[in-house]
PDB file of C-alpha atoms in Angstrom:
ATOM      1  CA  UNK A   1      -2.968  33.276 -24.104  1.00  0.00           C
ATOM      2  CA  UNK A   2      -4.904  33.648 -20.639  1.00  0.00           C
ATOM      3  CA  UNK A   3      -8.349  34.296 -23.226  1.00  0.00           C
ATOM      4  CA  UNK A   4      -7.668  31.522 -25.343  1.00  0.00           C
ATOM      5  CA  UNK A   5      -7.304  29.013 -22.405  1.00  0.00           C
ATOM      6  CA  UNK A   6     -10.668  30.354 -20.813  1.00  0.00           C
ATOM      7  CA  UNK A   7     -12.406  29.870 -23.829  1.00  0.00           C
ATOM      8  CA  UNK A   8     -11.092  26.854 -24.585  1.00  0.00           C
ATOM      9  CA  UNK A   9     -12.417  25.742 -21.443  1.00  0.00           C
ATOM     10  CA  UNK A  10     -15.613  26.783 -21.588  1.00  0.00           C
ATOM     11  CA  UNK A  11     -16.142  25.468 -24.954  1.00  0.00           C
ATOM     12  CA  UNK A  12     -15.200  22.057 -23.936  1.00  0.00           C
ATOM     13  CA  UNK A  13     -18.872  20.088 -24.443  1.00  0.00           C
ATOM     14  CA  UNK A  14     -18.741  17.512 -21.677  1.00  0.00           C
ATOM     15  CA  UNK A  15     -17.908  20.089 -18.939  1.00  0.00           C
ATOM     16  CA  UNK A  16     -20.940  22.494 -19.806  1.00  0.00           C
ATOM     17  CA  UNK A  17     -22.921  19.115 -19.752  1.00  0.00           C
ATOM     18  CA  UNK A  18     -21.546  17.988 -16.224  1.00  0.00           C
ATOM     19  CA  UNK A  19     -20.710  21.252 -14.322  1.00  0.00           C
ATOM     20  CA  UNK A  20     -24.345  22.750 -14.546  1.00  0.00           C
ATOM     21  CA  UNK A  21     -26.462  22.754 -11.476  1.00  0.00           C
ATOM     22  CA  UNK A  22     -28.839  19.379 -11.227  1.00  0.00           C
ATOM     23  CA  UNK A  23     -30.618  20.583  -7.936  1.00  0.00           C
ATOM     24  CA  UNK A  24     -32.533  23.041  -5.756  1.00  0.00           C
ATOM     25  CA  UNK A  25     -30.399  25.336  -3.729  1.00  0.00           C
ATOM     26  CA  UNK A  26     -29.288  23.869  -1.303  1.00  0.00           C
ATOM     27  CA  UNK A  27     -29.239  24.826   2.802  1.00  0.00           C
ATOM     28  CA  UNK A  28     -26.958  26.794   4.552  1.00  0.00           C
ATOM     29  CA  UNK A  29     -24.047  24.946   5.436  1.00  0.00           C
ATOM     30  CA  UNK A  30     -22.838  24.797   8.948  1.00  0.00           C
ATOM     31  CA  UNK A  31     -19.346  25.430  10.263  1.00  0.00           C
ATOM     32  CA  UNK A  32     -17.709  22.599  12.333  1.00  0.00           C
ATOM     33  CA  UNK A  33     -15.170  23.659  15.018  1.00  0.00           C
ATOM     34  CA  UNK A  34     -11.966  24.462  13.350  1.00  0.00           C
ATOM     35  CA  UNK A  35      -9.655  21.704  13.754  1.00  0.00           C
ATOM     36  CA  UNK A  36      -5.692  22.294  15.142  1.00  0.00           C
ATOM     37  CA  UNK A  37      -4.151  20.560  12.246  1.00  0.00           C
ATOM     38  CA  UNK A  38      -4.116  18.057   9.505  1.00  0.00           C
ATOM     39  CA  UNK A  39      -5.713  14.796  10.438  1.00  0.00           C
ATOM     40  CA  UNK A  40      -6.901  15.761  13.725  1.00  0.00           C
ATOM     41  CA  UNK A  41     -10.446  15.895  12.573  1.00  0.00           C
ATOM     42  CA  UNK A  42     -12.129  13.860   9.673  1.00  0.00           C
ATOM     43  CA  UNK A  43     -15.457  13.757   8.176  1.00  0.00           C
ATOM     44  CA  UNK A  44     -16.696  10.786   6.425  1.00  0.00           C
ATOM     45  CA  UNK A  45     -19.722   9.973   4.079  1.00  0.00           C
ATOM     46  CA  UNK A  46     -20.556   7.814   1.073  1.00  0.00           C
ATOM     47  CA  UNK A  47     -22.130   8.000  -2.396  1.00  0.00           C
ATOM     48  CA  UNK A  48     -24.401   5.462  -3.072  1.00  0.00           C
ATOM     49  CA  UNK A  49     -26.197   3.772  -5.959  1.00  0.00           C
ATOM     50  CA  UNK A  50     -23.447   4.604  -8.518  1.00  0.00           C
ATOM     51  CA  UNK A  51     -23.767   2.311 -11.623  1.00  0.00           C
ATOM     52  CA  UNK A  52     -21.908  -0.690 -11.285  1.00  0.00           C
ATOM     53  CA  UNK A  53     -17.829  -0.707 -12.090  1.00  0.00           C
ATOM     54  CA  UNK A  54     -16.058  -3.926 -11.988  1.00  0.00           C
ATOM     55  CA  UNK A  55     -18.468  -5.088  -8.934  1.00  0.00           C
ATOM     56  CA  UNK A  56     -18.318  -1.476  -6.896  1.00  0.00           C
ATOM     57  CA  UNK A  57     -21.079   0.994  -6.608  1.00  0.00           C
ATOM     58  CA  UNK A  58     -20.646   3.096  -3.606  1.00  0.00           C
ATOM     59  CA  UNK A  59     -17.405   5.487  -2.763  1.00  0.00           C
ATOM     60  CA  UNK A  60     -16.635   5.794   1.109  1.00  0.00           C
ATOM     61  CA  UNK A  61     -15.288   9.972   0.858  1.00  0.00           C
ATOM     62  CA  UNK A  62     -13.050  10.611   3.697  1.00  0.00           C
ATOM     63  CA  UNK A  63     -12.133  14.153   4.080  1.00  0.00           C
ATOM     64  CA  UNK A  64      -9.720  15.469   6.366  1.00  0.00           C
ATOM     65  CA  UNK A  65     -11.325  18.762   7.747  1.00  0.00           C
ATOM     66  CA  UNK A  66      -8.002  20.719   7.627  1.00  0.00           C
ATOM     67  CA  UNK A  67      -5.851  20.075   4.438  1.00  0.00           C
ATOM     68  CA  UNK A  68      -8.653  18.577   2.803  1.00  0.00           C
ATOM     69  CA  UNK A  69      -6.745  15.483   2.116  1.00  0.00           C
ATOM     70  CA  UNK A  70      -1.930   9.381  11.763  1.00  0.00           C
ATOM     71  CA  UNK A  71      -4.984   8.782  13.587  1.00  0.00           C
ATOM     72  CA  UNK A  72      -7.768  11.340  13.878  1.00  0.00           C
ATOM     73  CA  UNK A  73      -9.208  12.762  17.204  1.00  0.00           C
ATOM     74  CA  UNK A  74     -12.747  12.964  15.715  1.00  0.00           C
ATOM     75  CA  UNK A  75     -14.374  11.885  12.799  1.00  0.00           C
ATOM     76  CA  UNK A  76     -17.799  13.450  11.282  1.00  0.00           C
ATOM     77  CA  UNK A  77     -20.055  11.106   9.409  1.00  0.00           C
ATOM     78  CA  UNK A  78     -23.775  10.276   8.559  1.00  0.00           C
ATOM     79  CA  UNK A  79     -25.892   8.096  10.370  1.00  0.00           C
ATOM     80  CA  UNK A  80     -25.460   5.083   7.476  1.00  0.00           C
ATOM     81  CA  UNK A  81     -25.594   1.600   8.891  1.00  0.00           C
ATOM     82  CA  UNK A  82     -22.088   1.458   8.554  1.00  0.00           C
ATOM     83  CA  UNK A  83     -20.890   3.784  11.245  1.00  0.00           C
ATOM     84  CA  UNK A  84     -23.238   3.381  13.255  1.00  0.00           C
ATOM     85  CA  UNK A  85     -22.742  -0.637  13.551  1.00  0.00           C
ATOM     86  CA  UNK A  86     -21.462  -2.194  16.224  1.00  0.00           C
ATOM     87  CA  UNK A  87     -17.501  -2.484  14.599  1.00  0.00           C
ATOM     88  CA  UNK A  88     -17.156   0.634  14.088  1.00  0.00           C
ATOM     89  CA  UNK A  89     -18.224   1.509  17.243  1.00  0.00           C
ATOM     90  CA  UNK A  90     -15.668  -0.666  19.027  1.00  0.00           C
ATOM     91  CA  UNK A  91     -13.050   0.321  16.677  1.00  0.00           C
ATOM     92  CA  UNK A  92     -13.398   4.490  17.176  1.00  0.00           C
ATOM     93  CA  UNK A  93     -13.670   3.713  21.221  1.00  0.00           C
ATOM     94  CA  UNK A  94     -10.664   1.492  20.565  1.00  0.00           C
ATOM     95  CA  UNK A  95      -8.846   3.784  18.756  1.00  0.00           C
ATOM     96  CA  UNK A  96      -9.945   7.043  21.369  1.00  0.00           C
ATOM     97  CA  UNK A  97     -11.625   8.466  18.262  1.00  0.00           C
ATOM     98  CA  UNK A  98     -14.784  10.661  18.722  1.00  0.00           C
ATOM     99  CA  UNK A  99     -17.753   9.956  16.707  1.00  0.00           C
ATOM    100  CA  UNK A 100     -20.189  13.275  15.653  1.00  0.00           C
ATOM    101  CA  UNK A 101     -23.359  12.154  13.473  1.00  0.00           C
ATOM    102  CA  UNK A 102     -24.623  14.133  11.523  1.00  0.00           C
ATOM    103  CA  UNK A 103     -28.027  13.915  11.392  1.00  0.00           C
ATOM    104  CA  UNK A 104     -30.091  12.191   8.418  1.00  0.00           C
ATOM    105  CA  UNK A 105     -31.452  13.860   5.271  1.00  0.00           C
ATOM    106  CA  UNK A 106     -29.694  16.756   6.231  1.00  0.00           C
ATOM    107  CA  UNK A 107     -26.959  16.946   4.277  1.00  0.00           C
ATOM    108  CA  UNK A 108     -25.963  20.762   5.324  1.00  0.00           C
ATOM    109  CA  UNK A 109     -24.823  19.298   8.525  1.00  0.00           C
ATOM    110  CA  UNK A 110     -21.525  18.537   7.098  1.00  0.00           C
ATOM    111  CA  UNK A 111     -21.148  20.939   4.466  1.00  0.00           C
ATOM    112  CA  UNK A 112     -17.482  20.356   4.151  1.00  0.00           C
ATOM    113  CA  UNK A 113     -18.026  16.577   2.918  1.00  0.00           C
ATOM    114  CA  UNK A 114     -20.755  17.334   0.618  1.00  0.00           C
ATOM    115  CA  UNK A 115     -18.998  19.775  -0.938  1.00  0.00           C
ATOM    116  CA  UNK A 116     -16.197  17.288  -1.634  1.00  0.00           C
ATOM    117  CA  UNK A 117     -18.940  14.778  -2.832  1.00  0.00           C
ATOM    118  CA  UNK A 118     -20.310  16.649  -5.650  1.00  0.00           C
ATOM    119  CA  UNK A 119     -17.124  17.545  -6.883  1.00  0.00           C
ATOM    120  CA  UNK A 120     -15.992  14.280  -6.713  1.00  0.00           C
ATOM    121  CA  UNK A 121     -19.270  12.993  -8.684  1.00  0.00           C
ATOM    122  CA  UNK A 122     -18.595  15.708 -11.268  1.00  0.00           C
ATOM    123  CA  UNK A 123     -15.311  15.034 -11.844  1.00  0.00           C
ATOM    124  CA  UNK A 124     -16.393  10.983 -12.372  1.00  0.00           C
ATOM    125  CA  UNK A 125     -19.479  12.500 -14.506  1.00  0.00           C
ATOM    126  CA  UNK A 126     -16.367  13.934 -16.757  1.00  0.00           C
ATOM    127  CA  UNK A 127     -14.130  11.001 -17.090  1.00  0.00           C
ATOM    128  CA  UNK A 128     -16.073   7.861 -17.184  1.00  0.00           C
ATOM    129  CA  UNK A 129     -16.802   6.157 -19.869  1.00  0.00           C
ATOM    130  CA  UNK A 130     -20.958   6.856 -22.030  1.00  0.00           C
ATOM    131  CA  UNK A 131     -22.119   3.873 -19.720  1.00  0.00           C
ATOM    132  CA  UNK A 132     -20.522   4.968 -16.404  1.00  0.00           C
ATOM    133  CA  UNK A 133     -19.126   1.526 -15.712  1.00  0.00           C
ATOM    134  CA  UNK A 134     -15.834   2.100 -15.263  1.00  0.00           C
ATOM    135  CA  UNK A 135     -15.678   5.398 -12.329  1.00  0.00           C
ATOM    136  CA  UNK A 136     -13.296   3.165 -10.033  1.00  0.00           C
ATOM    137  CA  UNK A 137     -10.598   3.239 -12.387  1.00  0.00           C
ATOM    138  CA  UNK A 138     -10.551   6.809 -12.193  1.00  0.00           C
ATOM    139  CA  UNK A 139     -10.921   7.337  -8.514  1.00  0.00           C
ATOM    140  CA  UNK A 140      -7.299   7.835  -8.332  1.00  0.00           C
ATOM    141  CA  UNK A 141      -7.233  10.471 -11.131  1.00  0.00           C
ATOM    142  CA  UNK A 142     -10.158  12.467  -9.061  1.00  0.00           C
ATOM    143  CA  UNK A 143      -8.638  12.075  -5.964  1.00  0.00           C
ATOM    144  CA  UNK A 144      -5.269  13.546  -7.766  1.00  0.00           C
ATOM    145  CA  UNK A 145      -7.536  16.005  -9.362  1.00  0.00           C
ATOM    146  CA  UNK A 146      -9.139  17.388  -5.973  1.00  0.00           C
ATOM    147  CA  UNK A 147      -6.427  17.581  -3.940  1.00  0.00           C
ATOM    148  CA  UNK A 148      -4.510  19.473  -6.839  1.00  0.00           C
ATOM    149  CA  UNK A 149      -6.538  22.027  -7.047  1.00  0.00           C
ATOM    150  CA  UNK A 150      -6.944  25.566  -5.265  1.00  0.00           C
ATOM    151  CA  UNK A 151      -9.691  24.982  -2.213  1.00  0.00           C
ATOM    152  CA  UNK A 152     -11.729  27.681  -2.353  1.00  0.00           C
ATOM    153  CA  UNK A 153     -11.405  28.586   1.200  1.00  0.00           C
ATOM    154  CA  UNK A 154      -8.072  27.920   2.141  1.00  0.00           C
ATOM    155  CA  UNK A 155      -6.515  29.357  -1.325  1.00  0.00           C
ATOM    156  CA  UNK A 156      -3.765  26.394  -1.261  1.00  0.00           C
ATOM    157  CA  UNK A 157      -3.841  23.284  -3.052  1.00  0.00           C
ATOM    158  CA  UNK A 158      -4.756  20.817  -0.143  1.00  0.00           C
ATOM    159  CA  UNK A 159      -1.558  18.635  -0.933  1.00  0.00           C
ATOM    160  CA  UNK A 160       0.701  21.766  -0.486  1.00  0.00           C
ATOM    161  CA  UNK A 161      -1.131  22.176   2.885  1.00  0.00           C
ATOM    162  CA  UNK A 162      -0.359  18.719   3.852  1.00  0.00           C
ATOM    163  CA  UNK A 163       3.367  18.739   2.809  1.00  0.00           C
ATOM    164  CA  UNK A 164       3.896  21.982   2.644  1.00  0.00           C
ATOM    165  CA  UNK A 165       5.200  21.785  -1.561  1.00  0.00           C
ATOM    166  CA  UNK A 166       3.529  21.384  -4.657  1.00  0.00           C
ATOM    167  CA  UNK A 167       3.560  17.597  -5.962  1.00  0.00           C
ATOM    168  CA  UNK A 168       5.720  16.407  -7.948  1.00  0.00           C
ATOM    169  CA  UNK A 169       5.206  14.387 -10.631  1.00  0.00           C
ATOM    170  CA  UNK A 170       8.813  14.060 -12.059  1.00  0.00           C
ATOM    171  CA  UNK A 171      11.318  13.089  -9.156  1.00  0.00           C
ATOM    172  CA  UNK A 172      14.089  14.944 -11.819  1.00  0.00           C
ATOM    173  CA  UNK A 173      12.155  17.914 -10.109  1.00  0.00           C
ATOM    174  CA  UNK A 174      12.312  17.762  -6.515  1.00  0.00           C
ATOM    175  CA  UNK A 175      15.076  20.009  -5.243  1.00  0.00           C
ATOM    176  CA  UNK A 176      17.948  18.244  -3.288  1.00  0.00           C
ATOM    177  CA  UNK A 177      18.920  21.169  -1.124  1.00  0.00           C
ATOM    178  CA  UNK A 178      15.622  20.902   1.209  1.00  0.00           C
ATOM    179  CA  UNK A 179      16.537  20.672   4.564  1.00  0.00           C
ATOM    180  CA  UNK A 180      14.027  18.923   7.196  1.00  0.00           C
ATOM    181  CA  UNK A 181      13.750  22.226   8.890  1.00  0.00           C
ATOM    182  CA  UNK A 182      13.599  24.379   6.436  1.00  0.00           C
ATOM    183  CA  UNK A 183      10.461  21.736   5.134  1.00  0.00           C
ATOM    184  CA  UNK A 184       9.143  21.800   8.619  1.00  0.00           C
ATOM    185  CA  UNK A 185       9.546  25.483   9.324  1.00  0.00           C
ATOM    186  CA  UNK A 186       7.305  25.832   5.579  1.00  0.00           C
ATOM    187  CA  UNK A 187       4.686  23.512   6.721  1.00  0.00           C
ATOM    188  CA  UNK A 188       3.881  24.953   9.878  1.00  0.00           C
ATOM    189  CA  UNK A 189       3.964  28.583   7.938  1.00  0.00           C
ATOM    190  CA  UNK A 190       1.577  27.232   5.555  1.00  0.00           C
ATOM    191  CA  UNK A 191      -0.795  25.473   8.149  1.00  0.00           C
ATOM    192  CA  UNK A 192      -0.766  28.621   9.938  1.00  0.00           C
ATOM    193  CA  UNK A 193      -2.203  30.484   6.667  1.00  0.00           C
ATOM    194  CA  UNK A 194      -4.527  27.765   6.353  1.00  0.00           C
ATOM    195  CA  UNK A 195      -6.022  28.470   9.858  1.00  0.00           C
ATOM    196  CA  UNK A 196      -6.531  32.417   9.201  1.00  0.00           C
ATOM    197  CA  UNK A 197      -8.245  31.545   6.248  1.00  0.00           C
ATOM    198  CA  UNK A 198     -10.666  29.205   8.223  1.00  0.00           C
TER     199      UNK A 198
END
């Protein structure tokens, strides 16, 4: 059965078009400071000049740096006009977050978000529509996708990290004998496994 799902896979047309490699190798990728826990630290970028959909072509990616998915202490993000203007300037010293630009055309300085932004493009490149107007309608279906799915550093699914249980996508499913402790107690365990691997 395992065989006949791989295959399956691979034979699937539109994923050997979309999942092959468009570019040069890229750089090495650095290694930011490892954060202490979820939503501590953030990075931030966006991906520009997508084809129009319903009046939106650009996708602001926000990444948080330790489950991959309350108010961050520090948030990475390119030099783009946007975070460098004078709101969100005022906002981040408003809100006692720290700012850390990356610096332009180097893309390698925040590995973590690129990462995130290619799959996210090739997970649009696989469910939108022959003339690619219609990738905001299935932001939400990549976002589900991504967060879903086993990070290849961490080994956990960055929504278990976050909330320390698979999702659920049938409330019949979730089990009533949880306690908040016992939830807590499998959270921390989890984030703790999530730091080794780091």
């Amino acid at each position: 059965m395992t065989q006949f799902i791989k295959d399956y896979v691979l034979s699937c047309q539109k994923c050997s078009r979309n999942k092959n490699i468009h570019h040069k190798s890229f750089g090495i990728l650095k290694t930011l400071p490892l954060p202490n826990g979820p939503w501590i630290c953030l990075s931030m970028d966006f991906l520009t000049q997508l084809p129009l959909s319903n009046s939106f072509d650009s996708i602001l990616v926000i990444v948080d740096r330790f489950s991959n998915h309350g108010l961050p202490s520090s948030i990475v993000s390119e030099r783009g006009s946007l975070f460098v203007s004078s709101f969100w300037t005022n906002l981040c010293q408003k809100l006692k977050i720290s700012r850390d630009l990356s610096s332009p055309y180097h893309p390698e300085t925040d590995g973590q978000t690129e990462r995130v932004n290619q799959i996210l493009e090739q997970y649009l490149w696989i469910y939108c529509s022959y003339n690619q107007d219609d990738w905001n309608t299935f932001l939400p279906l990549a976002e589900l996708a991504y967060n879903n799915s086993d990070h290849c550093l961490t080994k956990q699914l960055p929504l278990f990290t976050f909330y320390g249980r698979d999702p659920q996508f049938d409330s019949a499913h979730i089990p009533k004998d949880t306690t908040s402790g016992k939830l807590s107690a499998k959270i921390q365990s989890v984030q703790q496994g999530v730091k080794r691997e780091l």
